[in-house]
mmCIF file of C-alpha atoms and ligand atoms in Angstrom:
data_model
loop_
_atom_site.group_PDB
_atom_site.id
_atom_site.type_symbol
_atom_site.label_atom_id
_atom_site.label_comp_id
_atom_site.label_asym_id
_atom_site.label_seq_id
_atom_site.Cartn_x
_atom_site.Cartn_y
_atom_site.Cartn_z
ATOM 1 C CA MET A 1 40.227 -60.700 -5.875
ATOM 2 C CA THR A 2 42.296 -58.545 -3.443
ATOM 3 C CA ILE A 3 42.314 -59.270 0.201
ATOM 4 C CA LEU A 4 42.827 -56.643 2.708
ATOM 5 C CA ILE A 5 44.636 -57.679 5.866
ATOM 6 C CA ASP A 6 46.649 -56.183 8.762
ATOM 7 C CA GLN A 7 50.173 -55.263 7.799
ATOM 8 C CA PRO A 8 52.645 -57.835 9.023
ATOM 9 C CA HIS A 9 54.381 -56.642 12.157
ATOM 10 C CA PHE A 10 58.093 -56.943 12.247
ATOM 11 C CA GLY A 11 58.709 -55.924 15.720
ATOM 12 C CA VAL A 12 59.906 -52.280 14.703
ATOM 13 C CA GLU A 13 57.512 -49.400 15.401
ATOM 14 C CA VAL A 14 57.155 -47.647 12.126
ATOM 15 C CA GLN A 15 55.555 -44.239 11.903
ATOM 16 C CA GLU A 16 52.123 -45.609 11.256
ATOM 17 C CA LYS A 17 50.546 -42.304 10.162
ATOM 18 C CA LYS A 18 53.054 -41.511 7.375
ATOM 19 C CA VAL A 19 52.563 -44.940 5.638
ATOM 20 C CA PRO A 20 50.571 -44.396 2.404
ATOM 21 C CA ILE A 21 47.371 -46.387 2.600
ATOM 22 C CA ASP A 22 48.147 -48.565 -0.373
ATOM 23 C CA GLU A 23 51.243 -49.875 1.510
ATOM 24 C CA LYS A 24 49.107 -51.167 4.054
ATOM 25 C CA GLU A 25 47.386 -53.568 1.859
ATOM 26 C CA LEU A 26 48.944 -56.906 0.594
ATOM 27 C CA SER A 27 47.589 -57.353 -2.881
ATOM 28 C CA LEU A 28 47.737 -61.079 -3.207
ATOM 29 C CA ASP A 29 46.919 -60.891 -6.872
ATOM 30 C CA GLY A 30 49.147 -58.075 -7.828
ATOM 31 C CA GLY A 31 50.757 -58.892 -11.211
ATOM 32 C CA PHE A 32 50.427 -62.666 -10.637
ATOM 33 C CA LEU A 33 49.834 -64.569 -13.823
ATOM 34 C CA VAL A 34 48.070 -67.837 -13.320
ATOM 35 C CA PRO A 35 49.869 -70.582 -15.276
ATOM 36 C CA GLN A 36 47.690 -73.052 -17.254
ATOM 37 C CA THR A 37 49.699 -76.120 -16.118
ATOM 38 C CA ASN A 38 51.754 -77.020 -13.109
ATOM 39 C CA SER A 39 55.488 -77.899 -13.331
ATOM 40 C CA PHE A 40 54.503 -81.442 -14.167
ATOM 41 C CA GLY A 41 52.555 -80.335 -17.203
ATOM 42 C CA HIS A 42 49.128 -80.986 -15.676
ATOM 43 C CA THR A 43 46.110 -78.578 -15.582
ATOM 44 C CA PHE A 44 44.667 -77.300 -12.316
ATOM 45 C CA ARG A 45 41.667 -78.261 -10.457
ATOM 46 C CA ASP A 46 39.205 -78.898 -13.208
ATOM 47 C CA TYR A 47 36.499 -80.713 -11.291
ATOM 48 C CA ASP A 48 34.475 -81.608 -14.474
ATOM 49 C CA ALA A 49 37.410 -82.846 -16.633
ATOM 50 C CA GLU A 50 37.281 -86.518 -17.688
ATOM 51 C CA GLY A 51 39.913 -88.280 -15.931
ATOM 52 C CA GLU A 52 40.876 -91.165 -13.868
ATOM 53 C CA ARG A 53 40.616 -89.322 -10.743
ATOM 54 C CA GLN A 54 37.393 -87.449 -11.422
ATOM 55 C CA GLU A 55 35.055 -90.111 -10.163
ATOM 56 C CA GLY A 56 36.951 -90.361 -6.952
ATOM 57 C CA VAL A 57 37.002 -86.757 -6.545
ATOM 58 C CA GLU A 58 33.266 -86.365 -7.060
ATOM 59 C CA ASN A 59 32.619 -89.162 -4.567
ATOM 60 C CA PHE A 60 34.828 -87.529 -2.153
ATOM 61 C CA TYR A 61 32.736 -84.432 -2.394
ATOM 62 C CA ARG A 62 29.558 -86.337 -1.945
ATOM 63 C CA ILE A 63 30.643 -87.829 1.371
ATOM 64 C CA ASN A 64 32.120 -84.564 2.505
ATOM 65 C CA HIS A 65 29.034 -82.465 1.750
ATOM 66 C CA ILE A 66 26.726 -84.897 3.484
ATOM 67 C CA ASN A 67 28.932 -85.036 6.745
ATOM 68 C CA GLN A 68 30.214 -81.554 7.209
ATOM 69 C CA THR A 69 27.561 -80.198 9.573
ATOM 70 C CA TYR A 70 27.551 -77.280 11.952
ATOM 71 C CA ASP A 71 27.648 -79.615 15.052
ATOM 72 C CA PHE A 72 30.446 -81.762 13.590
ATOM 73 C CA VAL A 73 32.709 -78.639 13.155
ATOM 74 C CA LYS A 74 31.987 -77.406 16.588
ATOM 75 C CA LYS A 75 32.888 -80.878 18.034
ATOM 76 C CA MET A 76 36.103 -81.085 15.910
ATOM 77 C CA ARG A 77 37.252 -77.439 16.912
ATOM 78 C CA GLU A 78 36.661 -78.228 20.703
ATOM 79 C CA GLU A 79 38.587 -81.577 20.351
ATOM 80 C CA TYR A 80 41.422 -80.616 18.277
ATOM 81 C CA GLY A 81 41.849 -77.225 19.798
ATOM 82 C CA LYS A 82 43.081 -78.989 22.825
ATOM 83 C CA LEU A 83 46.462 -79.809 21.007
ATOM 84 C CA ASN A 84 47.041 -82.921 23.013
ATOM 85 C CA ARG A 85 48.162 -85.244 20.096
ATOM 86 C CA VAL A 86 51.852 -85.078 19.239
ATOM 87 C CA GLU A 87 54.787 -82.672 19.615
ATOM 88 C CA MET A 88 57.191 -82.332 16.652
ATOM 89 C CA SER A 89 59.229 -80.045 14.667
ATOM 90 C CA ILE A 90 57.949 -78.358 11.469
ATOM 91 C CA TRP A 91 60.251 -80.292 9.201
ATOM 92 C CA GLU A 92 59.334 -83.619 10.870
ATOM 93 C CA CYS A 93 55.792 -82.791 10.234
ATOM 94 C CA CYS A 94 56.744 -81.979 6.467
ATOM 95 C CA GLU A 95 58.324 -85.401 6.094
ATOM 96 C CA LEU A 96 55.450 -87.053 7.857
ATOM 97 C CA LEU A 97 53.018 -85.521 5.435
ATOM 98 C CA ASN A 98 54.523 -87.796 2.616
ATOM 99 C CA ASP A 99 52.376 -90.591 4.152
ATOM 100 C CA VAL A 100 49.148 -88.657 3.341
ATOM 101 C CA VAL A 101 47.260 -88.828 0.060
ATOM 102 C CA ASP A 102 44.925 -85.987 -0.884
ATOM 103 C CA GLU A 103 41.917 -87.571 -2.758
ATOM 104 C CA SER A 104 40.195 -84.282 -3.258
ATOM 105 C CA ASP A 105 42.684 -82.802 -5.513
ATOM 106 C CA PRO A 106 42.139 -83.719 -9.191
ATOM 107 C CA ASP A 107 45.697 -82.809 -10.038
ATOM 108 C CA LEU A 108 48.031 -83.739 -7.292
ATOM 109 C CA ASP A 109 49.731 -86.989 -7.911
ATOM 110 C CA GLU A 110 53.048 -85.699 -6.538
ATOM 111 C CA PRO A 111 54.182 -86.283 -3.021
ATOM 112 C CA GLN A 112 52.989 -83.663 -0.562
ATOM 113 C CA ILE A 113 56.508 -82.520 0.482
ATOM 114 C CA GLU A 114 57.032 -81.483 -3.223
ATOM 115 C CA HIS A 115 53.874 -79.332 -3.018
ATOM 116 C CA LEU A 116 55.041 -77.672 0.106
ATOM 117 C CA LEU A 117 58.530 -76.879 -1.232
ATOM 118 C CA GLN A 118 57.212 -75.782 -4.591
ATOM 119 C CA THR A 119 54.655 -73.416 -2.903
ATOM 120 C CA ALA A 120 57.475 -71.911 -0.625
ATOM 121 C CA GLU A 121 59.842 -71.395 -3.553
ATOM 122 C CA ALA A 122 57.155 -70.078 -5.939
ATOM 123 C CA ILE A 123 56.249 -67.486 -3.195
ATOM 124 C CA ARG A 124 60.087 -66.782 -2.719
ATOM 125 C CA LYS A 125 60.334 -66.077 -6.366
ATOM 126 C CA ASP A 126 57.438 -63.474 -6.443
ATOM 127 C CA TYR A 127 57.880 -62.009 -3.051
ATOM 128 C CA PRO A 128 61.634 -62.402 -2.155
ATOM 129 C CA ASP A 129 61.533 -59.970 0.824
ATOM 130 C CA GLU A 130 58.571 -61.497 2.471
ATOM 131 C CA ASP A 131 60.149 -64.330 4.459
ATOM 132 C CA TRP A 132 57.093 -64.815 6.672
ATOM 133 C CA LEU A 133 55.193 -65.633 3.459
ATOM 134 C CA HIS A 134 57.692 -68.239 2.459
ATOM 135 C CA LEU A 135 57.256 -70.028 5.623
ATOM 136 C CA THR A 136 53.482 -69.619 5.443
ATOM 137 C CA GLY A 137 53.643 -71.508 2.116
ATOM 138 C CA LEU A 138 55.840 -74.193 3.441
ATOM 139 C CA ILE A 139 53.381 -74.922 6.469
ATOM 140 C CA HIS A 140 50.149 -74.322 4.895
ATOM 141 C CA ASP A 141 49.114 -77.940 4.264
ATOM 142 C CA LEU A 142 50.720 -79.419 7.447
ATOM 143 C CA GLY A 143 47.154 -79.840 9.080
ATOM 144 C CA LYS A 144 46.744 -82.863 6.653
ATOM 145 C CA VAL A 145 48.413 -85.038 9.334
ATOM 146 C CA LEU A 146 44.837 -85.273 10.661
ATOM 147 C CA ASN A 147 44.593 -88.171 8.306
ATOM 148 C CA LEU A 148 47.319 -90.083 10.161
ATOM 149 C CA PRO A 149 46.578 -92.508 13.074
ATOM 150 C CA SER A 150 48.615 -90.564 15.661
ATOM 151 C CA PHE A 151 46.303 -87.448 14.811
ATOM 152 C CA GLY A 152 43.000 -89.465 15.230
ATOM 153 C CA GLY A 153 43.115 -90.897 11.672
ATOM 154 C CA LEU A 154 40.245 -88.664 10.408
ATOM 155 C CA PRO A 155 38.808 -89.663 7.083
ATOM 156 C CA GLN A 156 39.653 -87.754 3.916
ATOM 157 C CA TRP A 157 36.301 -85.908 3.900
ATOM 158 C CA ALA A 158 37.230 -84.316 7.286
ATOM 159 C CA VAL A 159 40.737 -83.359 6.273
ATOM 160 C CA VAL A 160 41.042 -82.110 2.600
ATOM 161 C CA GLY A 161 39.065 -80.442 -0.068
ATOM 162 C CA ASP A 162 37.584 -76.971 -0.585
ATOM 163 C CA THR A 163 36.112 -75.461 2.551
ATOM 164 C CA PHE A 164 32.767 -73.480 3.004
ATOM 165 C CA PRO A 165 30.822 -71.843 5.814
ATOM 166 C CA VAL A 166 28.659 -73.969 7.915
ATOM 167 C CA GLY A 167 25.740 -72.724 9.961
ATOM 168 C CA CYS A 168 24.151 -70.857 7.050
ATOM 169 C CA ALA A 169 22.746 -71.996 3.631
ATOM 170 C CA PHE A 170 25.386 -73.701 1.313
ATOM 171 C CA ASP A 171 26.187 -71.424 -1.521
ATOM 172 C CA GLU A 172 25.424 -72.775 -4.891
ATOM 173 C CA SER A 173 28.902 -71.779 -6.157
ATOM 174 C CA ILE A 174 30.269 -74.622 -3.847
ATOM 175 C CA VAL A 175 31.788 -77.549 -6.033
ATOM 176 C CA HIS A 176 29.369 -80.396 -6.360
ATOM 177 C CA HIS A 177 26.587 -78.393 -4.489
ATOM 178 C CA LYS A 178 23.870 -80.945 -5.213
ATOM 179 C CA TYR A 179 25.205 -83.367 -2.475
ATOM 180 C CA PHE A 180 24.354 -80.839 0.188
ATOM 181 C CA LYS A 181 20.732 -82.052 -0.117
ATOM 182 C CA GLU A 182 21.678 -85.153 2.009
ATOM 183 C CA ASN A 183 23.298 -82.889 4.676
ATOM 184 C CA PRO A 184 20.947 -82.590 7.756
ATOM 185 C CA ASP A 185 21.739 -78.838 8.051
ATOM 186 C CA TYR A 186 20.301 -78.400 4.491
ATOM 187 C CA SER A 187 16.783 -78.915 5.843
ATOM 188 C CA ASN A 188 17.342 -77.350 9.273
ATOM 189 C CA PRO A 189 15.630 -73.894 9.475
ATOM 190 C CA ALA A 190 18.397 -72.929 12.034
ATOM 191 C CA PHE A 191 21.032 -73.195 9.294
ATOM 192 C CA ASN A 192 19.509 -73.029 5.897
ATOM 193 C CA THR A 193 18.817 -69.214 5.521
ATOM 194 C CA GLU A 194 21.196 -66.857 3.986
ATOM 195 C CA TYR A 195 22.830 -65.762 7.339
ATOM 196 C CA GLY A 196 21.796 -68.685 9.335
ATOM 197 C CA VAL A 197 23.268 -68.561 12.866
ATOM 198 C CA TYR A 198 25.292 -65.377 11.938
ATOM 199 C CA SER A 199 24.301 -61.711 11.432
ATOM 200 C CA GLU A 200 25.005 -59.504 8.436
ATOM 201 C CA GLY A 201 28.679 -58.099 8.671
ATOM 202 C CA CYS A 202 29.615 -60.317 11.574
ATOM 203 C CA GLY A 203 33.028 -60.747 10.124
ATOM 204 C CA LEU A 204 34.692 -63.924 8.792
ATOM 205 C CA ASP A 205 36.526 -64.516 12.006
ATOM 206 C CA ASN A 206 33.123 -65.326 13.533
ATOM 207 C CA VAL A 207 32.129 -67.834 10.807
ATOM 208 C CA MET A 208 32.693 -71.525 11.269
ATOM 209 C CA MET A 209 34.117 -73.101 8.185
ATOM 210 C CA SER A 210 33.923 -76.730 7.182
ATOM 211 C CA TRP A 211 36.429 -78.834 9.229
ATOM 212 C CA GLY A 212 39.758 -79.827 7.685
ATOM 213 C CA HIS A 213 43.592 -79.135 7.510
ATOM 214 C CA ASP A 214 43.278 -75.423 7.052
ATOM 215 C CA ASP A 215 41.420 -74.826 10.359
ATOM 216 C CA TYR A 216 43.378 -77.272 12.250
ATOM 217 C CA MET A 217 46.830 -75.851 11.144
ATOM 218 C CA TYR A 218 45.412 -72.388 11.925
ATOM 219 C CA LEU A 219 44.409 -73.628 15.596
ATOM 220 C CA VAL A 220 47.877 -75.129 15.952
ATOM 221 C CA ALA A 221 49.679 -71.898 14.950
ATOM 222 C CA LYS A 222 47.447 -69.822 17.033
ATOM 223 C CA GLU A 223 47.390 -71.771 20.279
ATOM 224 C CA ASN A 224 51.184 -72.213 20.155
ATOM 225 C CA LYS A 225 51.441 -68.427 19.907
ATOM 226 C CA THR A 226 52.983 -68.194 16.596
ATOM 227 C CA THR A 227 55.113 -65.147 15.778
ATOM 228 C CA LEU A 228 53.804 -65.247 12.206
ATOM 229 C CA PRO A 229 51.710 -62.160 11.336
ATOM 230 C CA SER A 230 47.913 -62.241 11.276
ATOM 231 C CA ALA A 231 48.103 -62.211 7.452
ATOM 232 C CA ALA A 232 49.864 -65.639 7.594
ATOM 233 C CA LEU A 233 47.083 -67.011 9.864
ATOM 234 C CA PHE A 234 44.418 -65.776 7.483
ATOM 235 C CA ILE A 235 46.111 -67.580 4.465
ATOM 236 C CA ILE A 236 46.562 -70.794 6.443
ATOM 237 C CA ARG A 237 42.913 -70.817 7.622
ATOM 238 C CA TYR A 238 41.263 -69.838 4.352
ATOM 239 C CA HIS A 239 43.468 -71.217 1.699
ATOM 240 C CA SER A 240 40.899 -73.828 0.512
ATOM 241 C CA PHE A 241 38.042 -71.491 0.639
ATOM 242 C CA TYR A 242 36.880 -70.346 -2.793
ATOM 243 C CA GLY A 243 33.989 -68.089 -1.983
ATOM 244 C CA LYS A 244 32.448 -65.801 -4.455
HETATM 245 FE FE1 FE2 B 301 45.772 -77.108 1.611
HETATM 246 FE FE1 FE2 B 302 48.364 -76.932 -0.702
#
């Protein structure tokens, strides 16, 4: 998959018209080889593999799929968009994240802070000159603090896991799709058609995604007027979205 996004803006006016079109694209899969195992020797996100965590992961998605409704997401976005919880530095937040366990990830037994640093360093290796991308990797999961009491102590199903659009039919490619049958939106004619409350070509910006750490960190960055480029906000907002 190649994602087309705005070119990061570095505060210097370049001669826009002379930039060849392909330099305006950030090809996120350009030459990147997907490794079979992580640095701890474990395989990645195999939701069907037999394993100690598999049952817990499936149960996590059952509760997640039942509860992530259009109205719930709307309420959460309004509430957390106020940013009236806690003020802290990025590094303080990284350390705080170590108190959070991600029950949705079949692989991740390592502390969260390891994951943040590994992500940032791996990106630095592949894209040494894109410092904004290193920082984006470092902060991409900070929204998981939603799970902690000072941020409202949201349950795991409202913090982690793959994300998907709400307000339209749940796509069959979403992991453990069968559990959506118990979601009230599944049988609501306003929400259960291909486009639901949206119109064709309305743009991803106008689509509400299931609520969790991605959307929360996006709101935090945006409302605090981050100087990160729009590509960084895109990555933060959709990094758990595995759409087809
Ligand atoms: Fe994440
Ligand atoms: Fe992550």
